[in-house]
Amino acid sequence: KKKTCVVQKSLMKRRASTRTASSAPAKKAKVIHILDDENDSNQIFTFSSRLIQADGAKPAKLVNWLQDEQVNVGADGLSFTSHGYQFGSTKASVGVCDKGLWYYEVTLNNTSARVGWASNTFKPANKSDSVGCDSESWGINGSQQKKYFNDSAKLKGDHSWSYSGSREVGETYGTRYWSAGTVVGCLLDLDTKEMSFTYNGESMGMAFNNIVIAAGGNLRPCISLYRGTTANVNFGPNFKYKPPGYHGLNTSITSAENDSLSALFKKYQTESESNASGSLSLNIMRSKGVMSLLTDLGVTNENDPHFFLLAWKMRPRSFCEIYEDEWNVMWALERAFTLPEMKKAVNRWIEEIKDSSCYSDFYNYTFDYLLLEKGSNATALTKEDSVNVWNVLNIGKKWALYPKWIKYWNTNSLKGVTRDTWKMLPRLIEKMGDDPTQYNEDDFWPVCCFQIEGTKKETKKQRNNKETTKQQQGKQRSKERQY
């Protein structure tokens, strides 16, 4: 077999060596397989997990959960029209929680619409209130170029949060007015707790941050339409403007696809530790199975990022282990059910992280993933682990000063690398480039004081004094020329 990544293998072996026969068994994963039609030979399954939760057995669809008579959901569950003279709203039958990057698209035939996300418990006081009217929903409106969150309380009077009344509330957002045929992309980053939107694939920027999900709850796509407006919704996996790194919300697969995933999981699961450790009974793939999987996915040298890419996409609950529900959900979202399809998916991920924003999310997640090995009370990584992972992530190919950075960490007295320091590195590379004279200690203090040989460190006051001196010298030279 091809050589598995040395660094990744050492991490997995260390994980395996810390296990003992007396260790407490892991909590059994919650896996829900729901039959869509028992009489259908091509049965449809829907997977639920701690990351994504679905109501019912059918693929993700729109639901008229308020039972509003003016809302008409299409037979396919992916379109709806609002009739009447007030807003009508629908929510998706699937929600996301905890972590991950999530995305869906809405195509409009009219501009009288608000799109966004709402909690699974979102229920406005009036059926005509639209997404964004309270603290459990977030929405935007392209016809007015506004964004809304908890805005019903800002209205004057006691009329409902209607189309005309909502002109009084909301904050300015976006620079492009919607028109018939506009595709609105709705992005939810649960790692950074941010929401953003796109106009025909063009980013409109971050709309909301500090998103809070109630314990045990989830967020769902939510759309509100004014009279005569129709919207078509796409929950994936085939999008028109899919942003790098994001997943759709459709985890439904056929029984044949389910059988293929189950067979592959069992294959690598049996290559894990013995059944005495509880792997088979608890539906967990242990480190040895993960190592074998990585080899089959194409790991050939120590700089292959497959190990961390797999974790980034899967968001596992523990280090160097894969639960069956995590396995099923990720590959269902990727539409990869055979080993060749999985290898193609990994190649797509490698291309995805070439996008700067996507790479930033991937890079930051690696810290959190490595921290899983340390336990819930850990706040920093060892310098050895950090340097090893920076090597795997090919930081040296991106930055000419990388050898000096590594020397700094091999010689300083710091005990470890904190999350703030870890996240600071990409910003340091961006600020400095390959020119050490561009280093400004004040930009990174107190997170890290990176000492570069041959470069004199200056305080902010010293730099200001130097700039003042230059200006005074320039004025003096100007006077001399005039004289």
CSV table of C-alpha atoms in Angstrom, one decimal:
chain,number,residue,atom,x,y,z
A,1,LYS,CA,0.0,0.0,0.0
A,2,LYS,CA,1.0,3.6,-0.5
A,3,LYS,CA,2.7,5.3,2.4
A,4,THR,CA,0.3,7.1,4.7
A,5,CYS,CA,1.2,10.6,5.9
A,6,VAL,CA,3.9,10.4,8.5
A,7,VAL,CA,2.6,13.3,10.6
A,8,GLN,CA,-1.0,12.2,10.4
A,9,LYS,CA,-0.1,8.6,11.2
A,10,SER,CA,1.9,9.6,14.3
A,11,LEU,CA,-1.1,11.6,15.6
A,12,MET,CA,-3.4,8.6,15.0
A,13,LYS,CA,-1.1,6.2,16.7
A,14,ARG,CA,-0.8,8.5,19.7
A,15,ARG,CA,-4.5,8.6,19.9
A,16,ALA,CA,-4.8,4.8,19.7
A,17,SER,CA,-2.1,4.3,22.3
A,18,THR,CA,-4.0,6.4,24.8
A,19,ARG,CA,-7.0,4.1,24.7
A,20,THR,CA,-7.2,1.4,27.3
A,21,ALA,CA,-9.6,-1.5,27.7
A,22,SER,CA,-11.0,0.1,30.8
A,23,SER,CA,-11.8,3.4,29.2
A,24,ALA,CA,-15.4,4.4,29.1
A,25,PRO,CA,-17.3,3.6,25.9
A,26,ALA,CA,-18.2,6.5,23.7
A,27,LYS,CA,-21.8,7.5,23.5
A,28,LYS,CA,-23.8,5.7,20.8
A,29,ALA,CA,-24.3,7.9,17.8
A,30,LYS,CA,-27.9,8.9,16.9
A,31,VAL,CA,-28.6,7.5,13.4
A,32,ILE,CA,-32.0,7.8,11.9
A,33,HIS,CA,-32.9,5.8,8.8
A,34,ILE,CA,-36.4,6.7,7.7
A,35,LEU,CA,-38.2,4.9,4.9
A,36,ASP,CA,-40.0,7.1,2.4
A,37,ASP,CA,-42.1,4.4,0.9
A,38,GLU,CA,-42.0,0.8,2.1
A,39,ASN,CA,-43.4,-0.4,-1.2
A,40,ASP,CA,-40.8,1.4,-3.3
A,41,SER,CA,-37.9,-0.7,-4.4
A,42,ASN,CA,-35.7,2.4,-4.6
A,43,GLN,CA,-36.5,3.5,-1.1
A,44,ILE,CA,-35.3,6.9,0.1
A,45,PHE,CA,-33.4,7.5,3.4
A,46,THR,CA,-32.9,10.7,5.2
A,47,PHE,CA,-30.0,11.0,7.7
A,48,SER,CA,-30.1,13.1,10.8
A,49,SER,CA,-27.1,13.9,13.0
A,50,ARG,CA,-25.9,16.5,15.4
A,51,LEU,CA,-25.0,18.8,12.5
A,52,ILE,CA,-28.2,18.5,10.3
A,53,GLN,CA,-31.7,17.5,11.3
A,54,ALA,CA,-34.6,16.6,9.1
A,55,ASP,CA,-38.4,16.3,9.7
A,56,GLY,CA,-40.0,13.3,8.1
A,57,ALA,CA,-38.5,10.9,5.5
A,58,LYS,CA,-38.7,12.9,2.2
A,59,PRO,CA,-35.9,15.1,0.8
A,60,ALA,CA,-35.7,18.6,2.2
A,61,LYS,CA,-38.7,20.7,1.2
A,62,LEU,CA,-40.7,23.8,2.1
A,63,VAL,CA,-43.4,23.6,4.8
A,64,ASN,CA,-46.4,25.9,5.4
A,65,TRP,CA,-45.9,25.5,9.1
A,66,LEU,CA,-48.2,28.4,10.0
A,67,GLN,CA,-51.0,26.8,7.9
A,68,ASP,CA,-51.5,30.1,6.2
A,69,GLU,CA,-54.3,30.0,3.6
A,70,GLN,CA,-52.5,32.5,1.4
A,71,VAL,CA,-49.5,30.3,1.0
A,72,ASN,CA,-49.4,27.6,-1.7
A,73,VAL,CA,-46.5,25.2,-1.6
A,74,GLY,CA,-45.9,23.3,-4.9
A,75,ALA,CA,-46.2,19.5,-5.2
A,76,ASP,CA,-42.4,19.2,-5.3
A,77,GLY,CA,-42.0,21.1,-2.0
A,78,LEU,CA,-39.4,23.3,-3.7
A,79,SER,CA,-41.6,26.2,-4.8
A,80,PHE,CA,-44.3,28.3,-3.3
A,81,THR,CA,-46.5,31.3,-4.1
A,82,SER,CA,-48.0,33.8,-1.8
A,83,HIS,CA,-51.5,35.2,-2.4
A,84,GLY,CA,-53.3,38.0,-0.7
A,85,TYR,CA,-52.1,41.4,0.5
A,86,GLN,CA,-49.7,40.5,3.2
A,87,PHE,CA,-46.6,38.4,3.6
A,88,GLY,CA,-46.8,34.6,3.6
A,89,SER,CA,-44.0,32.5,4.8
A,90,THR,CA,-42.5,29.0,4.6
A,91,LYS,CA,-39.7,27.2,6.4
A,92,ALA,CA,-37.6,24.2,5.3
A,93,SER,CA,-38.2,20.7,6.8
A,94,VAL,CA,-34.5,20.5,7.5
A,95,GLY,CA,-32.3,22.5,9.9
A,96,VAL,CA,-28.6,22.8,10.8
A,97,CYS,CA,-27.0,23.1,14.2
A,98,ASP,CA,-23.7,23.2,16.0
A,99,LYS,CA,-21.1,23.6,13.2
A,100,GLY,CA,-20.4,23.7,9.4
A,101,LEU,CA,-20.9,25.8,6.4
A,102,TRP,CA,-24.4,25.7,4.9
A,103,TYR,CA,-26.0,27.1,1.8
A,104,TYR,CA,-29.3,27.2,-0.2
A,105,GLU,CA,-30.5,29.2,-3.2
A,106,VAL,CA,-33.8,31.0,-4.0
A,107,THR,CA,-34.8,32.1,-7.5
A,108,LEU,CA,-37.5,34.8,-7.6
A,109,ASN,CA,-40.0,35.8,-10.2
A,110,ASN,CA,-40.7,39.1,-8.4
A,111,THR,CA,-38.8,41.4,-6.1
A,112,SER,CA,-41.4,41.4,-3.2
A,113,ALA,CA,-39.6,38.8,-1.1
A,114,ARG,CA,-37.5,38.4,2.0
A,115,VAL,CA,-35.2,35.4,2.4
A,116,GLY,CA,-33.0,34.2,5.3
A,117,TRP,CA,-32.9,31.8,8.2
A,118,ALA,CA,-35.1,31.1,11.2
A,119,SER,CA,-35.0,28.9,14.2
A,120,ASN,CA,-37.0,25.7,14.4
A,121,THR,CA,-39.2,27.3,17.0
A,122,PHE,CA,-39.8,30.6,15.0
A,123,LYS,CA,-43.5,31.4,15.1
A,124,PRO,CA,-44.4,35.1,14.6
A,125,ALA,CA,-47.2,36.6,16.5
A,126,ASN,CA,-49.0,37.3,13.1
A,127,LYS,CA,-49.0,35.1,10.1
A,128,SER,CA,-48.3,38.1,8.0
A,129,ASP,CA,-45.0,38.9,9.8
A,130,SER,CA,-42.0,38.0,7.7
A,131,VAL,CA,-38.6,36.5,8.3
A,132,GLY,CA,-36.5,39.0,10.4
A,133,CYS,CA,-39.4,40.2,12.5
A,134,ASP,CA,-38.2,38.8,15.8
A,135,SER,CA,-35.1,37.5,17.6
A,136,GLU,CA,-35.5,34.0,16.1
A,137,SER,CA,-35.2,35.0,12.4
A,138,TRP,CA,-32.8,36.9,10.1
A,139,GLY,CA,-33.8,38.1,6.6
A,140,ILE,CA,-32.9,40.5,3.8
A,141,ASN,CA,-35.0,42.3,1.1
A,142,GLY,CA,-33.3,43.2,-2.2
A,143,SER,CA,-36.2,45.5,-3.4
A,144,GLN,CA,-35.5,47.8,-0.4
A,145,GLN,CA,-31.8,46.8,0.1
A,146,LYS,CA,-32.4,46.2,3.8
A,147,LYS,CA,-31.7,43.5,6.3
A,148,TYR,CA,-33.9,42.6,9.3
A,149,PHE,CA,-33.5,41.0,12.7
A,150,ASN,CA,-35.8,41.5,15.6
A,151,ASP,CA,-37.3,44.5,13.9
A,152,SER,CA,-41.0,44.2,14.8
A,153,ALA,CA,-40.4,45.9,18.2
A,154,LYS,CA,-39.1,49.0,16.3
A,155,LEU,CA,-42.4,49.6,14.5
A,156,LYS,CA,-44.7,52.5,15.6
A,157,GLY,CA,-48.2,51.6,16.4
A,158,ASP,CA,-49.7,48.1,16.9
A,159,HIS,CA,-50.2,47.1,13.2
A,160,SER,CA,-48.6,43.9,12.0
A,161,TRP,CA,-45.1,43.8,10.6
A,162,SER,CA,-46.6,44.3,7.1
A,163,TYR,CA,-44.9,45.2,3.8
A,164,SER,CA,-45.7,48.9,4.2
A,165,GLY,CA,-44.9,49.0,7.9
A,166,SER,CA,-41.6,47.4,7.4
A,167,ARG,CA,-40.3,50.3,5.4
A,168,GLU,CA,-39.8,52.0,8.8
A,169,VAL,CA,-37.4,49.4,10.0
A,170,GLY,CA,-34.3,47.5,8.9
A,171,GLU,CA,-30.7,48.4,8.2
A,172,THR,CA,-29.2,49.2,4.8
A,173,TYR,CA,-27.7,46.1,3.2
A,174,GLY,CA,-26.6,45.3,-0.4
A,175,THR,CA,-26.0,47.4,-3.5
A,176,ARG,CA,-27.9,45.5,-6.1
A,177,TYR,CA,-31.7,45.6,-6.6
A,178,TRP,CA,-33.3,42.2,-7.2
A,179,SER,CA,-35.3,41.5,-10.4
A,180,ALA,CA,-37.2,38.7,-11.9
A,181,GLY,CA,-34.9,35.7,-12.3
A,182,THR,CA,-32.5,36.8,-9.5
A,183,VAL,CA,-30.8,34.0,-7.7
A,184,VAL,CA,-30.2,34.8,-4.0
A,185,GLY,CA,-27.7,32.7,-2.3
A,186,CYS,CA,-28.1,32.2,1.5
A,187,LEU,CA,-24.9,31.3,3.4
A,188,LEU,CA,-24.7,30.3,7.0
A,189,ASP,CA,-21.3,29.8,8.7
A,190,LEU,CA,-21.9,28.2,12.1
A,191,ASP,CA,-18.1,28.1,12.8
A,192,THR,CA,-17.9,31.9,12.9
A,193,LYS,CA,-21.7,32.4,13.6
A,194,GLU,CA,-22.2,34.6,10.6
A,195,MET,CA,-24.8,34.9,7.8
A,196,SER,CA,-24.1,36.4,4.4
A,197,PHE,CA,-25.8,36.5,1.0
A,198,THR,CA,-25.0,36.5,-2.7
A,199,TYR,CA,-26.7,38.1,-5.7
A,200,ASN,CA,-26.3,35.8,-8.7
A,201,GLY,CA,-23.1,34.5,-7.2
A,202,GLU,CA,-21.7,37.9,-6.3
A,203,SER,CA,-21.1,38.4,-2.6
A,204,MET,CA,-23.2,41.0,-0.8
A,205,GLY,CA,-21.0,40.8,2.3
A,206,MET,CA,-21.8,39.7,5.8
A,207,ALA,CA,-25.3,40.6,6.9
A,208,PHE,CA,-25.4,39.2,10.5
A,209,ASN,CA,-23.0,37.9,13.1
A,210,ASN,CA,-23.1,36.5,16.6
A,211,ILE,CA,-25.8,34.1,15.5
A,212,VAL,CA,-27.2,32.2,18.5
A,213,ILE,CA,-28.9,28.8,18.3
A,214,ALA,CA,-30.9,27.7,21.4
A,215,ALA,CA,-29.8,24.5,23.1
A,216,GLY,CA,-31.2,21.6,21.2
A,217,GLY,CA,-32.5,23.8,18.4
A,218,ASN,CA,-31.5,24.4,14.8
A,219,LEU,CA,-31.7,27.0,12.0
A,220,ARG,CA,-33.8,26.5,8.9
A,221,PRO,CA,-34.2,28.3,5.6
A,222,CYS,CA,-37.1,30.7,5.8
A,223,ILE,CA,-38.7,32.7,3.0
A,224,SER,CA,-41.5,35.3,3.0
A,225,LEU,CA,-43.3,36.5,-0.1
A,226,TYR,CA,-45.7,39.3,-0.8
A,227,ARG,CA,-48.8,38.9,-3.0
A,228,GLY,CA,-48.3,37.2,-6.4
A,229,THR,CA,-44.7,36.4,-5.8
A,230,THR,CA,-43.3,32.9,-6.5
A,231,ALA,CA,-40.0,31.5,-5.3
A,232,ASN,CA,-38.2,28.3,-6.3
A,233,VAL,CA,-35.8,26.9,-3.7
A,234,ASN,CA,-32.7,24.7,-4.2
A,235,PHE,CA,-31.4,22.8,-1.2
A,236,GLY,CA,-28.7,21.1,-3.2
A,237,PRO,CA,-26.6,19.3,-4.1
A,238,ASN,CA,-26.5,20.9,-7.6
A,239,PHE,CA,-26.4,24.6,-7.2
A,240,LYS,CA,-26.0,27.4,-9.8
A,241,TYR,CA,-23.6,29.5,-7.7
A,242,LYS,CA,-22.3,27.2,-4.9
A,243,PRO,CA,-19.6,28.9,-2.8
A,244,PRO,CA,-16.4,27.0,-2.1
A,245,GLY,CA,-16.6,24.9,1.1
A,246,TYR,CA,-20.3,25.1,1.6
A,247,HIS,CA,-22.8,22.2,1.8
A,248,GLY,CA,-26.4,22.1,0.7
A,249,LEU,CA,-29.1,20.7,3.0
A,250,ASN,CA,-30.3,17.6,1.2
A,251,THR,CA,-29.1,14.4,2.9
A,252,SER,CA,-31.7,12.1,1.2
A,253,ILE,CA,-30.3,9.1,-0.6
A,254,THR,CA,-31.6,6.0,-2.2
A,255,SER,CA,-31.5,2.6,-0.6
A,256,ALA,CA,-28.7,1.5,-3.0
A,257,GLU,CA,-26.6,4.5,-2.1
A,258,ASN,CA,-27.3,3.8,1.6
A,259,ASP,CA,-26.1,0.2,1.1
A,260,SER,CA,-22.9,1.3,-0.5
A,261,LEU,CA,-22.1,3.8,2.3
A,262,SER,CA,-22.8,1.1,4.9
A,263,ALA,CA,-20.6,-1.5,3.2
A,264,LEU,CA,-17.7,1.0,3.0
A,265,PHE,CA,-18.1,2.1,6.6
A,266,LYS,CA,-18.1,-1.5,7.8
A,267,LYS,CA,-15.0,-2.3,5.7
A,268,TYR,CA,-12.9,0.3,7.5
A,269,GLN,CA,-14.6,-0.2,10.8
A,270,THR,CA,-13.5,-3.9,10.9
A,271,GLU,CA,-9.9,-2.7,10.3
A,272,SER,CA,-10.2,-0.6,13.5
A,273,GLU,CA,-9.4,-1.8,17.0
A,274,SER,CA,-10.9,-5.2,18.1
A,275,ASN,CA,-14.5,-5.5,18.9
A,276,ALA,CA,-13.6,-5.6,22.5
A,277,SER,CA,-13.1,-1.9,22.5
A,278,GLY,CA,-16.7,-1.4,21.4
A,279,SER,CA,-16.1,-0.1,17.8
A,280,LEU,CA,-18.5,-2.4,16.1
A,281,SER,CA,-21.3,-2.2,18.6
A,282,LEU,CA,-21.1,1.6,18.8
A,283,ASN,CA,-20.9,2.2,15.1
A,284,ILE,CA,-17.5,3.9,15.3
A,285,MET,CA,-14.5,3.8,13.0
A,286,ARG,CA,-11.4,3.9,15.1
A,287,SER,CA,-8.0,5.3,14.2
A,288,LYS,CA,-6.6,2.2,12.3
A,289,GLY,CA,-9.7,2.3,10.0
A,290,VAL,CA,-9.3,6.0,9.4
A,291,MET,CA,-5.6,5.4,8.5
A,292,SER,CA,-6.6,2.7,6.0
A,293,LEU,CA,-9.3,5.0,4.6
A,294,LEU,CA,-6.8,7.8,4.0
A,295,THR,CA,-4.5,5.5,2.2
A,296,ASP,CA,-7.3,4.4,-0.1
A,297,LEU,CA,-8.3,8.1,-0.6
A,298,GLY,CA,-4.8,8.8,-2.1
A,299,VAL,CA,-2.5,9.9,0.7
A,300,THR,CA,1.0,9.4,-0.6
A,301,ASN,CA,3.3,11.8,1.3
A,302,GLU,CA,3.5,13.7,4.5
A,303,ASN,CA,2.2,16.9,3.0
A,304,ASP,CA,-1.1,15.5,1.8
A,305,PRO,CA,-3.9,17.4,3.6
A,306,HIS,CA,-6.5,14.6,3.4
A,307,PHE,CA,-6.6,13.9,7.1
A,308,PHE,CA,-7.6,17.5,8.0
A,309,LEU,CA,-9.8,17.9,4.9
A,310,LEU,CA,-11.8,14.9,5.9
A,311,ALA,CA,-12.2,16.2,9.5
A,312,TRP,CA,-13.1,19.7,8.2
A,313,LYS,CA,-15.9,18.4,6.1
A,314,MET,CA,-17.2,15.9,8.6
A,315,ARG,CA,-16.8,17.9,11.8
A,316,PRO,CA,-16.4,14.7,13.9
A,317,ARG,CA,-17.2,14.7,17.6
A,318,SER,CA,-13.9,13.1,18.6
A,319,PHE,CA,-10.3,13.0,17.3
A,320,CYS,CA,-9.3,10.3,14.8
A,321,GLU,CA,-12.7,8.6,15.0
A,322,ILE,CA,-15.7,8.6,12.7
A,323,TYR,CA,-19.2,7.8,13.8
A,324,GLU,CA,-21.5,6.3,11.3
A,325,ASP,CA,-24.0,9.2,11.3
A,326,GLU,CA,-21.1,11.6,10.6
A,327,TRP,CA,-19.9,9.3,7.7
A,328,ASN,CA,-23.4,9.0,6.2
A,329,VAL,CA,-24.3,12.7,6.4
A,330,MET,CA,-21.0,14.0,4.9
A,331,TRP,CA,-20.9,11.6,1.9
A,332,ALA,CA,-24.7,12.1,1.3
A,333,LEU,CA,-24.1,15.9,1.1
A,334,GLU,CA,-21.1,15.3,-1.2
A,335,ARG,CA,-23.1,12.8,-3.3
A,336,ALA,CA,-20.2,10.3,-3.1
A,337,PHE,CA,-21.2,6.7,-2.4
A,338,THR,CA,-18.2,4.7,-3.8
A,339,LEU,CA,-14.5,5.0,-3.2
A,340,PRO,CA,-13.8,6.5,-6.6
A,341,GLU,CA,-16.5,9.1,-6.0
A,342,MET,CA,-15.0,9.8,-2.6
A,343,LYS,CA,-11.5,10.4,-4.1
A,344,LYS,CA,-13.0,12.8,-6.6
A,345,ALA,CA,-14.7,14.6,-3.7
A,346,VAL,CA,-11.3,15.0,-1.9
A,347,ASN,CA,-9.8,16.4,-5.0
A,348,ARG,CA,-12.6,19.0,-5.1
A,349,TRP,CA,-11.9,19.9,-1.5
A,350,ILE,CA,-8.2,20.5,-2.4
A,351,GLU,CA,-9.4,22.9,-5.1
A,352,GLU,CA,-11.8,24.6,-2.8
A,353,ILE,CA,-9.2,25.6,-0.2
A,354,LYS,CA,-7.4,27.5,-2.9
A,355,ASP,CA,-10.1,30.1,-2.3
A,356,SER,CA,-8.8,32.5,0.4
A,357,SER,CA,-12.0,32.6,2.5
A,358,CYS,CA,-12.5,28.9,2.2
A,359,TYR,CA,-8.8,28.2,3.2
A,360,SER,CA,-9.2,30.5,6.2
A,361,ASP,CA,-12.1,28.5,7.5
A,362,PHE,CA,-10.2,25.2,6.9
A,363,TYR,CA,-7.1,26.5,8.5
A,364,ASN,CA,-8.9,27.8,11.6
A,365,TYR,CA,-10.8,24.5,12.0
A,366,THR,CA,-7.6,22.4,12.2
A,367,PHE,CA,-6.8,24.0,15.5
A,368,ASP,CA,-10.2,23.1,16.9
A,369,TYR,CA,-9.9,19.6,15.6
A,370,LEU,CA,-6.4,19.0,17.1
A,371,LEU,CA,-7.8,20.4,20.4
A,372,LEU,CA,-10.3,17.5,20.6
A,373,GLU,CA,-7.4,15.2,21.4
A,374,LYS,CA,-6.4,17.3,24.4
A,375,GLY,CA,-9.8,17.3,26.1
A,376,SER,CA,-12.5,19.8,26.9
A,377,ASN,CA,-10.3,21.9,29.2
A,378,ALA,CA,-7.4,22.4,26.8
A,379,THR,CA,-6.8,25.9,25.4
A,380,ALA,CA,-3.6,25.5,23.5
A,381,LEU,CA,-1.6,23.1,21.2
A,382,THR,CA,1.9,21.9,21.9
A,383,LYS,CA,4.6,23.7,19.8
A,384,GLU,CA,5.5,20.3,18.3
A,385,ASP,CA,2.0,19.5,17.0
A,386,SER,CA,1.6,23.1,15.7
A,387,VAL,CA,4.8,23.0,13.7
A,388,ASN,CA,4.0,19.5,12.3
A,389,VAL,CA,0.5,20.7,11.2
A,390,TRP,CA,1.9,23.9,9.7
A,391,ASN,CA,4.2,21.7,7.6
A,392,VAL,CA,1.2,19.5,6.5
A,393,LEU,CA,-0.7,22.7,5.5
A,394,ASN,CA,2.3,23.8,3.3
A,395,ILE,CA,2.7,27.1,5.0
A,396,GLY,CA,6.3,27.1,3.8
A,397,LYS,CA,5.2,27.2,0.1
A,398,LYS,CA,3.1,30.2,0.8
A,399,TRP,CA,5.6,32.2,2.8
A,400,ALA,CA,9.3,32.8,2.3
A,401,LEU,CA,9.8,33.7,6.0
A,402,TYR,CA,8.4,30.4,7.2
A,403,PRO,CA,11.8,29.0,8.3
A,404,LYS,CA,12.3,32.1,10.5
A,405,TRP,CA,8.8,31.5,11.9
A,406,ILE,CA,9.6,27.9,12.8
A,407,LYS,CA,13.0,28.9,14.3
A,408,TYR,CA,11.1,31.4,16.5
A,409,TRP,CA,8.8,28.7,17.8
A,410,ASN,CA,11.7,26.2,18.3
A,411,THR,CA,13.6,28.7,20.4
A,412,ASN,CA,11.1,30.8,22.3
A,413,SER,CA,10.0,30.1,25.9
A,414,LEU,CA,6.2,29.9,25.2
A,415,LYS,CA,4.6,26.7,26.3
A,416,GLY,CA,2.2,26.3,23.4
A,417,VAL,CA,0.2,27.9,20.7
A,418,THR,CA,-3.2,29.4,21.6
A,419,ARG,CA,-6.2,29.8,19.3
A,420,ASP,CA,-5.5,33.5,18.9
A,421,THR,CA,-1.9,32.9,17.9
A,422,TRP,CA,-3.0,30.2,15.5
A,423,LYS,CA,-5.5,32.4,13.8
A,424,MET,CA,-3.0,35.3,13.7
A,425,LEU,CA,-0.6,33.5,11.4
A,426,PRO,CA,-2.5,34.1,8.1
A,427,ARG,CA,-2.9,37.8,9.0
A,428,LEU,CA,0.8,38.0,9.7
A,429,ILE,CA,1.7,36.5,6.3
A,430,GLU,CA,-0.7,38.9,4.6
A,431,LYS,CA,0.7,42.0,6.5
A,432,MET,CA,4.4,41.1,6.0
A,433,GLY,CA,4.5,39.2,2.8
A,434,ASP,CA,8.1,38.2,2.2
A,435,ASP,CA,9.6,41.4,3.5
A,436,PRO,CA,10.6,41.3,7.1
A,437,THR,CA,10.8,45.1,7.4
A,438,GLN,CA,7.0,45.2,7.1
A,439,TYR,CA,6.6,43.6,10.5
A,440,ASN,CA,4.8,45.8,13.0
A,441,GLU,CA,4.9,44.4,16.5
A,442,ASP,CA,2.0,46.6,17.5
A,443,ASP,CA,-0.3,44.9,15.0
A,444,PHE,CA,0.0,41.6,16.7
A,445,TRP,CA,0.7,42.4,20.4
A,446,PRO,CA,-0.1,40.8,22.8
A,447,VAL,CA,-0.9,37.7,20.8
A,448,CYS,CA,2.6,37.2,19.5
A,449,CYS,CA,5.9,39.2,19.3
A,450,PHE,CA,7.6,37.6,16.3
A,451,GLN,CA,11.3,38.4,16.5
A,452,ILE,CA,13.0,38.4,13.1
A,453,GLU,CA,16.8,38.3,12.9
A,454,GLY,CA,18.3,41.4,11.3
A,455,THR,CA,15.2,43.5,11.8
A,456,LYS,CA,15.2,46.2,14.4
A,457,LYS,CA,12.0,46.2,16.3
A,458,GLU,CA,10.3,49.6,16.8
A,459,THR,CA,7.5,50.7,19.0
A,460,LYS,CA,4.6,52.6,17.7
A,461,LYS,CA,5.9,55.8,19.4
A,462,GLN,CA,9.3,55.3,17.8
A,463,ARG,CA,7.8,55.0,14.3
A,464,ASN,CA,5.6,58.1,14.9
A,465,ASN,CA,8.7,60.0,16.0
A,466,LYS,CA,10.6,58.9,12.9
A,467,GLU,CA,7.7,59.9,10.6
A,468,THR,CA,7.6,63.3,12.3
A,469,THR,CA,11.3,63.8,11.8
A,470,LYS,CA,11.0,62.9,8.1
A,471,GLN,CA,8.2,65.5,7.7
A,472,GLN,CA,10.3,68.2,9.4
A,473,GLN,CA,13.3,67.3,7.2
A,474,GLY,CA,11.1,67.5,4.1
A,475,LYS,CA,9.8,71.0,5.1
A,476,GLN,CA,13.4,72.2,5.8
A,477,ARG,CA,14.6,71.0,2.3
A,478,SER,CA,11.6,72.7,0.7
A,479,LYS,CA,12.5,76.0,2.4
A,480,GLU,CA,16.2,75.6,1.3
A,481,ARG,CA,15.1,75.1,-2.3
A,482,GLN,CA,12.9,78.2,-2.1
A,483,TYR,CA,15.8,80.2,-0.7
